[in-house]
XYZ file of C-alpha atoms in Angstrom:
665
model
C 14.570 9.659 -17.625
C 10.774 8.908 -18.305
C 9.405 6.999 -21.156
C 5.676 7.318 -21.882
C 4.321 4.448 -24.224
C 0.962 3.593 -25.559
C -2.270 5.707 -25.008
C -2.791 5.007 -21.437
C -0.522 2.341 -19.996
C 2.522 4.782 -19.764
C 5.502 4.620 -17.737
C 9.258 5.095 -17.171
C 11.118 1.801 -17.902
C 14.225 0.404 -16.098
C 16.435 -2.357 -17.324
C 20.024 -3.599 -17.190
C 22.075 -5.057 -20.100
C 22.527 -8.170 -18.202
C 18.739 -8.911 -17.604
C 16.330 -10.186 -19.905
C 12.717 -10.993 -18.750
C 9.845 -12.387 -20.498
C 6.599 -10.077 -21.123
C 4.590 -11.724 -18.359
C 7.177 -11.525 -15.907
C 7.358 -7.527 -16.362
C 3.698 -6.599 -16.655
C 0.416 -7.851 -18.363
C -0.933 -7.100 -21.847
C 2.477 -5.639 -22.856
C 2.481 -6.469 -26.300
C -0.917 -4.830 -27.066
C -0.966 -1.985 -24.544
C -3.467 0.239 -25.409
C -5.365 3.064 -23.616
C -6.883 0.345 -21.338
C -5.521 -3.135 -20.144
C -8.085 -6.001 -20.038
C -8.774 -7.832 -16.792
C -11.472 -10.167 -15.450
C -13.525 -9.421 -12.412
C -16.577 -11.271 -11.098
C -20.174 -10.260 -12.057
C -23.490 -11.399 -10.933
C -25.938 -12.059 -13.327
C -29.343 -11.584 -11.962
C -32.475 -13.687 -12.531
C -36.000 -13.431 -13.843
C -37.949 -12.038 -10.961
C -41.016 -13.224 -12.237
C -40.015 -16.950 -12.690
C -40.884 -19.612 -9.988
C -38.233 -21.394 -8.513
C -38.048 -25.095 -8.710
C -36.416 -27.399 -6.284
C -32.647 -27.887 -7.392
C -32.470 -24.867 -9.374
C -30.192 -22.452 -8.178
C -31.675 -18.996 -6.827
C -29.250 -16.903 -8.602
C -26.059 -17.540 -10.903
C -22.633 -16.029 -10.809
C -20.667 -15.776 -13.914
C -17.257 -14.184 -14.899
C -17.128 -11.745 -17.474
C -14.347 -9.199 -18.797
C -14.089 -5.766 -17.820
C -12.056 -2.913 -18.949
C -9.703 -1.464 -16.321
C -7.236 1.092 -16.432
C -3.826 0.322 -15.233
C -0.574 2.288 -14.942
C 2.872 0.536 -15.248
C 6.003 2.134 -14.635
C 9.294 0.709 -14.952
C 12.612 2.704 -13.915
C 15.788 2.885 -15.950
C 18.981 4.779 -15.895
C 19.907 7.263 -18.887
C 23.213 5.072 -19.085
C 21.074 2.126 -20.320
C 19.286 3.904 -23.123
C 20.442 1.459 -25.518
C 18.934 -1.386 -23.350
C 15.661 0.722 -23.064
C 15.252 0.788 -26.868
C 15.909 -2.892 -27.172
C 13.315 -3.254 -24.689
C 10.774 -1.315 -26.695
C 11.419 -2.967 -29.758
C 11.116 -6.485 -28.087
C 8.013 -6.019 -25.972
C 5.991 -2.870 -26.737
C 5.872 -3.152 -30.689
C 3.468 -5.453 -32.313
C 5.217 -8.097 -34.335
C 3.493 -6.782 -37.452
C 4.333 -3.126 -36.585
C 7.264 -1.639 -38.585
C 7.259 2.156 -37.568
C 6.288 3.717 -34.381
C 4.969 7.302 -34.753
C 5.577 9.528 -31.499
C 4.466 12.863 -30.453
C 6.571 14.280 -27.473
C 5.321 17.193 -25.527
C 7.894 18.975 -23.456
C 6.519 19.277 -19.689
C 7.826 21.442 -17.038
C 10.020 19.072 -14.935
C 9.095 20.689 -11.401
C 5.312 20.569 -12.370
C 5.271 17.225 -13.290
C 7.456 16.238 -10.100
C 4.987 17.823 -7.734
C 1.928 16.226 -9.558
C 3.484 12.842 -9.239
C 4.336 13.506 -5.449
C 0.524 14.618 -4.839
C -0.590 11.596 -6.546
C 1.284 9.083 -4.509
C 0.738 10.679 -1.198
C -3.063 10.738 -1.920
C -3.224 7.182 -3.364
C -0.717 4.953 -1.938
C -0.932 3.975 2.008
C 2.326 3.933 3.708
C 3.851 5.862 0.859
C 6.052 7.933 3.195
C 8.537 6.760 6.068
C 10.808 7.666 8.528
C 14.147 6.063 8.414
C 15.459 4.826 11.935
C 18.677 2.962 11.530
C 19.224 1.536 14.866
C 15.551 1.056 15.898
C 13.738 -2.663 15.885
C 12.160 -1.582 12.641
C 14.322 0.436 10.068
C 11.282 1.739 8.383
C 8.425 3.436 10.172
C 5.667 4.114 7.713
C 3.264 7.099 7.987
C -0.466 6.829 7.656
C -2.101 8.617 4.719
C -3.149 12.076 5.912
C -6.663 13.321 4.951
C -4.964 16.369 3.707
C -1.578 16.204 2.371
C -0.998 20.084 2.036
C 1.154 22.068 2.777
C 4.646 20.315 2.690
C 7.973 20.927 1.912
C 9.891 18.684 -1.021
C 13.516 18.697 -1.151
C 14.400 17.409 -4.394
C 18.086 16.261 -4.592
C 19.398 15.669 -7.938
C 22.624 17.339 -9.250
C 21.695 20.315 -7.200
C 18.919 20.771 -4.535
C 15.540 22.506 -5.170
C 13.341 23.249 -2.244
C 9.663 23.649 -2.974
C 6.838 24.769 -1.057
C 3.700 22.863 -1.975
C 0.359 24.463 -0.705
C -2.343 22.980 -2.951
C -2.670 20.612 -6.142
C -1.701 23.215 -8.428
C 0.027 25.732 -6.109
C 3.635 25.235 -5.551
C 6.826 27.541 -5.376
C 10.385 26.886 -5.565
C 11.509 28.998 -2.456
C 15.460 28.026 -2.517
C 17.973 25.533 -3.304
C 21.533 24.927 -3.360
C 24.418 23.927 -6.138
C 25.803 21.494 -3.368
C 23.644 18.418 -4.314
C 24.017 14.860 -5.786
C 26.126 15.896 -8.537
C 28.513 17.465 -5.973
C 28.887 14.126 -4.158
C 29.247 12.231 -7.422
C 31.803 14.705 -8.935
C 33.923 15.084 -5.682
C 33.715 11.443 -5.233
C 34.809 10.711 -8.455
C 37.915 12.913 -7.847
C 38.584 11.546 -4.618
C 38.247 7.742 -5.286
C 38.363 7.488 -9.045
C 35.062 5.739 -8.949
C 32.830 6.999 -11.844
C 29.467 4.985 -10.912
C 27.359 6.353 -8.389
C 25.813 3.312 -6.944
C 29.499 2.092 -6.576
C 30.346 5.346 -4.800
C 27.420 4.745 -2.377
C 28.624 1.342 -1.575
C 32.025 2.527 -0.616
C 30.518 5.172 1.689
C 28.334 2.425 3.290
C 31.734 0.597 4.197
C 33.493 3.601 5.532
C 34.338 5.311 8.551
C 34.107 9.066 8.424
C 35.658 9.611 11.719
C 39.097 8.573 10.103
C 38.908 11.927 7.914
C 36.467 14.242 9.754
C 37.789 16.320 12.597
C 35.435 15.764 15.535
C 34.341 18.287 18.396
C 36.435 15.731 20.659
C 39.469 15.920 18.394
C 39.502 19.859 19.311
C 38.320 20.126 22.759
C 39.258 16.599 24.195
C 35.596 15.765 24.642
C 32.259 17.580 24.584
C 31.814 21.118 24.602
C 29.012 20.856 27.224
C 28.194 24.834 27.442
C 27.270 24.940 23.828
C 25.406 21.474 23.752
C 27.800 20.116 21.330
C 28.618 16.321 21.829
C 32.089 14.979 21.525
C 31.058 12.972 18.323
C 29.701 15.666 16.431
C 31.757 16.717 13.133
C 33.347 20.035 13.852
C 35.237 20.070 10.476
C 34.511 18.001 7.445
C 37.724 16.465 5.958
C 39.617 18.216 8.791
C 41.985 15.650 9.512
C 43.332 15.355 5.989
C 44.903 18.613 6.327
C 47.088 17.574 9.509
C 47.316 14.038 9.321
C 50.222 12.672 7.183
C 48.606 9.480 5.722
C 46.678 7.825 2.847
C 42.830 7.840 3.506
C 40.828 4.801 2.287
C 38.303 5.318 -0.574
C 35.512 4.079 1.769
C 36.457 6.734 4.344
C 36.686 9.755 1.988
C 33.344 8.415 0.401
C 31.471 8.412 3.681
C 32.906 11.727 4.865
C 31.827 13.302 1.618
C 28.197 11.722 1.984
C 28.107 13.246 5.764
C 29.134 16.343 4.351
C 26.663 16.750 1.529
C 23.685 15.400 3.654
C 24.474 17.540 6.630
C 24.605 20.946 4.360
C 21.315 19.746 2.672
C 19.560 18.759 6.097
C 20.418 22.009 7.482
C 19.187 24.090 4.737
C 15.924 22.008 4.742
C 15.516 22.852 8.514
C 15.888 26.491 8.158
C 13.348 26.603 5.038
C 11.006 24.713 7.252
C 11.108 26.857 10.128
C 10.969 29.963 8.009
C 7.630 28.702 6.559
C 6.318 27.127 9.380
C 6.262 23.594 7.913
C 6.615 20.286 9.761
C 6.100 17.649 6.972
C 9.529 17.671 4.913
C 9.694 14.987 2.135
C 13.061 14.348 0.487
C 13.347 12.528 -2.987
C 15.571 12.586 -6.077
C 18.178 10.408 -7.360
C 20.686 11.583 -4.606
C 18.384 9.386 -2.098
C 17.711 6.215 -4.063
C 16.345 4.494 -1.182
C 19.840 4.069 -0.080
C 20.218 3.525 3.876
C 23.376 5.411 4.545
C 22.145 8.405 2.650
C 18.640 8.461 4.482
C 20.379 7.939 7.970
C 22.875 10.973 7.447
C 19.924 13.090 6.234
C 17.858 12.084 9.178
C 20.479 12.621 11.704
C 21.077 16.120 10.168
C 17.351 17.067 10.446
C 17.002 15.763 14.000
C 20.081 17.501 15.264
C 19.142 21.030 13.566
C 15.506 20.884 14.643
C 15.874 18.970 18.193
C 13.543 16.470 16.921
C 10.764 18.977 16.021
C 10.729 17.886 12.221
C 11.084 14.459 10.905
C 12.824 13.662 7.617
C 10.018 11.691 5.408
C 11.193 9.829 2.499
C 9.024 8.031 -0.339
C 8.814 4.430 -1.355
C 8.305 5.740 -5.047
C 10.623 8.619 -5.334
C 11.934 7.724 -8.335
C 8.615 7.488 -10.175
C 7.547 11.238 -9.266
C 8.314 12.620 -12.492
C 7.109 9.650 -14.677
C 3.648 9.729 -13.032
C 3.590 13.581 -13.136
C 4.260 13.492 -16.951
C 1.389 11.072 -17.332
C -1.077 12.973 -15.247
C -0.157 15.879 -17.565
C -0.928 13.983 -20.644
C -4.152 12.530 -19.167
C -5.560 15.706 -17.891
C -8.726 15.484 -20.441
C -9.724 12.140 -18.651
C -9.626 13.950 -15.214
C -7.447 11.192 -13.422
C -7.952 13.064 -10.183
C -11.666 12.158 -10.166
C -10.762 8.434 -9.472
C -9.033 6.684 -6.902
C -5.885 4.504 -7.308
C -4.279 1.599 -5.604
C -0.944 -0.009 -5.609
C -0.947 -3.519 -7.184
C 1.217 -5.579 -5.130
C 1.677 -8.370 -7.801
C 2.984 -6.174 -10.370
C 5.152 -3.767 -8.067
C 8.716 -4.128 -6.906
C 9.175 -3.688 -3.137
C 11.481 -1.090 -1.217
C 14.750 -2.735 -0.689
C 17.493 -2.311 1.965
C 21.219 -2.968 1.724
C 21.219 -3.726 5.546
C 23.184 -7.289 5.745
C 20.914 -8.496 8.547
C 17.791 -7.707 6.533
C 19.003 -8.287 2.893
C 22.189 -10.270 2.693
C 22.040 -9.966 -1.257
C 24.305 -6.816 -2.195
C 22.043 -4.191 -3.826
C 22.500 -2.919 -7.086
C 19.357 -0.755 -8.257
C 20.767 -0.105 -11.616
C 21.123 -3.801 -12.300
C 17.312 -4.779 -11.422
C 13.888 -3.873 -12.838
C 11.948 -1.509 -10.423
C 8.299 -1.652 -11.294
C 5.267 0.239 -9.906
C 1.649 -0.994 -10.901
C -1.339 1.205 -10.221
C -5.061 0.308 -10.625
C -7.714 2.935 -11.231
C -10.753 2.152 -9.148
C -14.302 2.948 -10.563
C -14.826 5.034 -7.357
C -13.285 7.703 -5.243
C -12.432 6.360 -1.803
C -12.818 8.792 1.054
C -12.671 8.708 4.916
C -15.696 7.378 6.815
C -17.055 10.517 8.378
C -17.761 8.968 11.763
C -14.132 8.333 12.435
C -13.108 10.311 15.496
C -9.569 11.323 14.400
C -9.053 10.495 10.824
C -5.265 11.836 11.063
C -4.532 9.054 14.034
C -6.740 6.132 12.465
C -4.756 2.831 12.021
C -6.959 0.279 10.189
C -4.647 -2.544 11.144
C -4.581 -4.357 14.688
C -0.882 -5.617 14.657
C 1.998 -4.438 12.498
C 3.804 -7.478 11.634
C 6.821 -5.412 10.519
C 7.374 -4.752 14.477
C 5.932 -8.147 15.711
C 8.591 -10.865 14.857
C 6.535 -13.532 16.375
C 3.337 -12.641 14.898
C 4.876 -12.122 11.417
C 6.640 -15.487 11.333
C 3.258 -16.866 12.192
C 1.363 -15.405 9.632
C 3.830 -15.782 6.830
C 3.842 -19.299 7.598
C 0.198 -19.479 7.608
C -0.462 -17.991 4.371
C 2.417 -19.954 2.656
C 0.901 -23.439 4.096
C -2.606 -22.386 2.825
C -1.304 -21.728 -0.670
C -2.050 -25.148 -1.836
C -5.629 -24.941 -0.921
C -6.116 -21.771 -2.457
C -4.455 -23.303 -5.794
C -6.864 -26.098 -5.499
C -9.896 -23.627 -5.194
C -8.779 -21.539 -8.012
C -8.718 -24.521 -10.203
C -12.114 -25.747 -9.355
C -13.479 -22.323 -9.920
C -12.564 -22.703 -13.544
C -12.958 -26.463 -14.173
C -14.150 -25.435 -17.754
C -10.904 -23.738 -18.613
C -8.210 -26.090 -19.565
C -5.344 -23.432 -18.864
C -6.470 -22.915 -15.575
C -4.123 -25.467 -14.138
C -1.155 -23.638 -15.685
C -2.304 -20.177 -14.531
C -2.804 -21.359 -10.970
C 0.594 -22.880 -10.887
C 1.988 -19.462 -12.095
C 0.070 -17.843 -9.159
C 1.595 -20.120 -6.620
C 5.009 -19.335 -7.936
C 4.316 -15.610 -7.722
C 2.762 -15.529 -4.336
C 5.261 -17.763 -2.879
C 7.985 -15.461 -4.028
C 6.202 -12.542 -2.471
C 5.974 -14.149 0.809
C 9.492 -15.180 0.637
C 10.476 -11.676 -0.170
C 8.316 -10.349 2.761
C 10.051 -12.786 5.268
C 13.379 -11.141 4.655
C 12.046 -7.485 3.817
C 8.952 -7.202 5.806
C 8.822 -3.372 4.903
C 8.826 -4.006 1.024
C 5.279 -2.690 0.572
C 4.828 -0.605 3.762
C 3.746 -1.848 7.215
C 3.380 -5.804 6.862
C -0.091 -6.646 8.097
C -2.674 -9.703 7.760
C -4.536 -7.149 5.516
C -1.571 -6.558 3.181
C -0.840 -10.498 2.845
C -4.622 -10.845 2.148
C -4.548 -8.146 -0.429
C -1.288 -9.431 -2.160
C -2.956 -12.639 -2.487
C -5.906 -11.287 -4.089
C -3.965 -9.230 -6.432
C -1.829 -12.280 -7.377
C -5.051 -14.153 -8.238
C -6.267 -11.530 -10.387
C -3.175 -11.204 -12.273
C -3.545 -14.849 -13.305
C -7.168 -14.294 -14.038
C -8.697 -15.809 -10.940
C -11.012 -13.103 -9.534
C -13.199 -14.967 -7.386
C -12.212 -18.476 -6.604
C -14.969 -18.861 -4.209
C -17.581 -18.029 -6.577
C -19.301 -21.552 -6.850
C -18.768 -21.960 -3.206
C -20.731 -18.721 -2.536
C -23.518 -19.745 -4.932
C -24.154 -22.972 -3.484
C -23.945 -21.709 0.146
C -26.216 -18.852 -0.420
C -28.613 -21.097 -2.139
C -28.736 -23.519 0.670
C -29.028 -20.605 3.049
C -32.028 -18.944 1.279
C -33.764 -22.281 1.236
C -33.690 -22.475 4.990
C -34.072 -19.001 5.826
C -37.623 -19.126 7.439
C -36.888 -22.287 9.202
C -33.832 -21.246 11.000
C -33.954 -18.538 13.301
C -31.794 -16.193 15.280
C -32.050 -18.037 18.587
C -31.216 -21.259 17.119
C -28.292 -19.661 15.367
C -27.205 -18.154 19.098
C -27.161 -21.811 20.350
C -24.449 -22.744 18.030
C -22.207 -19.906 19.732
C -19.667 -20.410 22.617
C -21.418 -20.230 25.884
C -21.520 -16.891 27.482
C -19.633 -15.036 28.854
C -17.967 -14.567 25.607
C -14.538 -13.526 25.216
C -15.480 -9.942 24.571
C -19.239 -9.724 25.837
C -21.098 -6.563 25.819
C -24.446 -8.338 24.649
C -26.636 -7.065 27.489
C -25.779 -3.355 26.929
C -26.298 -4.000 23.170
C -29.965 -5.370 23.598
C -30.913 -2.115 25.617
C -29.748 -0.065 22.928
C -31.183 -2.057 19.915
C -33.216 -0.200 17.445
C -32.788 -0.293 13.694
C -32.896 1.976 10.587
C -29.777 0.978 8.614
C -27.369 0.980 5.768
C -25.973 -2.258 4.877
C -22.810 -2.180 3.002
C -20.835 -5.169 1.161
C -17.527 -5.117 -0.766
C -17.404 -3.697 -4.270
C -15.177 -6.761 -5.416
C -14.887 -10.406 -4.222
C -12.682 -11.324 -1.594
C -12.349 -15.012 -0.207
C -15.988 -16.104 0.297
C -17.438 -12.682 1.412
C -20.745 -11.707 -0.370
C -20.144 -8.824 -2.731
C -22.694 -5.791 -3.019
C -24.143 -7.173 -6.213
C -24.533 -10.294 -4.869
C -26.174 -8.864 -1.653
C -28.782 -6.918 -3.912
C -30.002 -10.508 -5.267
C -29.960 -12.109 -1.906
C -31.824 -9.117 -0.167
C -34.544 -9.150 -2.701
C -35.016 -12.714 -2.297
C -35.212 -12.464 1.470
C -37.461 -9.535 1.035
C -39.778 -11.792 -0.867
C -39.804 -14.234 2.021
C -39.795 -11.727 5.071
C -42.209 -8.927 5.533
C -40.074 -7.109 7.867
C -37.224 -6.944 5.162
C -39.559 -6.075 2.523
C -41.037 -3.423 4.634
C -37.664 -1.902 5.458
C -36.543 -1.852 1.621
C -39.876 -0.350 0.446
C -39.584 2.413 3.248
C -36.109 2.888 2.505
C -35.125 2.238 6.088
C -32.738 -0.407 4.786
C -30.355 0.631 2.085
C -27.569 -1.336 0.286
C -24.463 0.434 -0.779
C -21.156 -1.006 -1.652
C -18.191 0.189 0.337
C -15.455 0.339 -2.281
C -13.246 -2.412 -1.005
C -12.096 -5.805 -2.464
C -10.428 -7.251 0.578
C -11.556 -9.293 3.556
C -10.226 -6.617 5.640
C -11.694 -2.872 5.814
C -9.781 0.381 5.714
C -12.155 3.090 6.972
C -10.254 5.698 5.623
C -10.791 4.290 2.069
C -14.327 3.955 1.521
C -16.887 4.490 -1.469
C -17.587 8.309 -1.534
C -21.268 7.380 -2.171
C -21.201 5.466 1.193
C -19.603 8.325 3.013
C -22.548 10.615 1.546
C -25.281 8.215 2.551
C -23.761 8.048 6.149
C -23.769 11.734 6.425
C -27.408 12.332 5.235
C -28.951 9.688 7.439
C -27.265 10.997 10.359
C -25.722 7.511 11.072
C -25.101 6.969 14.906
C -24.061 3.305 14.999
C -21.629 1.344 12.955
C -21.621 -2.451 12.969
C -18.614 -4.154 11.748
C -18.591 -7.859 11.361
C -16.203 -10.522 10.646
C -12.744 -11.541 11.729
C -11.069 -9.538 8.737
C -12.834 -6.442 9.507
C -13.425 -6.580 13.285
C -10.162 -8.237 14.420
C -7.314 -7.911 11.889
C -8.632 -4.262 11.271
C -10.649 -1.647 13.362
C -10.390 -3.498 16.739
C -9.046 -0.419 18.093
C -10.710 2.048 15.580
C -12.277 5.014 17.413
C -15.653 6.516 16.083
C -17.503 9.393 17.154
C -20.631 7.328 17.076
C -21.490 4.051 19.003
C -19.843 0.852 17.442
C -20.288 -2.842 17.575
C -17.649 -5.225 16.623
C -18.653 -8.753 15.902
C -16.388 -12.026 15.217
C -15.931 -15.663 15.964
C -12.236 -16.236 16.100
C -11.497 -19.116 13.622
C -7.747 -19.163 14.087
C -6.548 -20.892 17.235
C -3.132 -19.119 17.479
C -4.980 -15.716 17.149
C -7.456 -16.791 19.879
C -4.768 -17.664 22.134
C -3.065 -14.438 21.567
C -6.214 -12.668 22.550
C -6.607 -14.808 25.695
C -9.543 -17.075 24.203
C -9.814 -20.337 22.599
C -10.879 -21.396 19.023
C -14.292 -20.257 18.130
C -14.247 -17.672 20.866
C -16.868 -14.956 20.332
C -16.076 -11.073 20.347
C -19.099 -8.752 21.163
C -17.480 -5.556 21.555
C -19.839 -2.523 21.962
C -18.447 0.715 22.518
C -19.875 4.060 23.288
C -17.684 7.053 23.030
C -17.293 9.426 26.044
C -19.126 12.784 25.444
C -16.582 14.559 27.747
C -13.580 13.388 26.231
C -14.581 11.840 22.927
C -13.010 8.643 24.102
C -14.716 5.201 24.277
């Protein structure tokens, strides 16, 4: 069931009778939810250009102002808990002075909402789709966001099964289906086991052994049927042994056999329709899936068997929210939500859970927990960098910590160990606000909980990377109104840098670096290539001590007043300043400001310089571009330097020229 509440903060709400959470543990601005939520972001206040600076006066000021930001909140709940849902609305969504809620309910087509929701998450949430591999080192293998999500096949498994071919944003067709679906599993399961609750039935299946009930190929032929390509462990007849064996079967075994039977049937149907319509992307959703490992494994096995590995079964991290998201989008069409890009807010979203005992020893009970999704609307559309050699294969992150256990443990420890310093810096950035200490402590608790969750469930928000750890920290800081903890530090350091700009040159700076040859050294080739007409891009929002685009505008104007070369470049439009759309220390080249992409095309950009450890080492170190690229960084982490074969403060100067013949660097 989906519930839409408020004018813009709409969602589906999930709760259990045994759980009571205070509003600030669910999502922000709950009691006064209107069309927009209020957040705090960093703004740069410019200066009087005609004023003469005096010694000791700052060259620019940074102030923090409030800005209206659109945010979507979704909470899932089961229909069985409708009473608790109504209590939740009464306690948290209604102002204390409000006595009556007037509501208008517009009936929307369920399938239309489902498809709209599916399109939305596939376009806006990286690592939304995943392949489930039960016996692999990493259970969950997340897919990169594809530049074009169409066409695809959606297998929606509710009470029955609907098979939908989706060709465009508003073009889809139900091409098939089956009456044998989740309702069949639930109904027959209840008759066989006397278990009435769906989750309990899945728990029984997870403990069962289907071979005690199912007749296998080897039970008939004594082994494999090689000439037909049938292995001995293949199910020849679901529940086949129950007719010939005179004994009682356990509830667990019967539930497991039933789950296999339903999943195999659905998998075969999906394969037939995928082949018939020549589709290779097949997504599974609906309440039958529920992120349950046994269900995903049986469907994956079925798809692999019937297509011989040509088609992968893809699942969605947020499949339970699709209808609610689609209903919101239908209700907000007047605002054209598709003109914006959106991003998942890790601070306000629940993670993907697993019942695998080695990964999550706590027994999973989805109906007894809050499942939440929070999405922030960005002020700009994000698109691929046009210079990516192959956008479909681009992976921004250098190391996937989900698969690299040693690196994962190091970075989780590193971020947890740095937490005290971040808290102190956050408080120092808002010394004039007495409640800053309390908010900083809430940030500490929230982020520590996130890190501890990722230690046990590294797949919770997709592939775990240094970038996602940094982004999660930024989201948590913003949740407690610390949008730019480095604001005063940046102001002080930039003020000092501007004062000494003409006194400290490039050659002096180079003398402070590691002696050549560097860890990665293409300096000589670069000098031969050097010629400049450039676009300088900075972050749209604050992250660590990185200079934002709005700060960059002021700094560049100040430098231009001192440096005739920079002044001429600006005046002749040979130097353009454009924001990149990011608010992260790292950089995802598949999610850049659309204006920046347009400028890159119009200017015929033939060289990309990526600078900094976050942008050039943690991300994009292996990024393949269709033009020349220069990746620059000083490695300020000893563990990372050693892993790359260097020492602390090693220099990376990686100049790459793509091969014209092969399109390779």
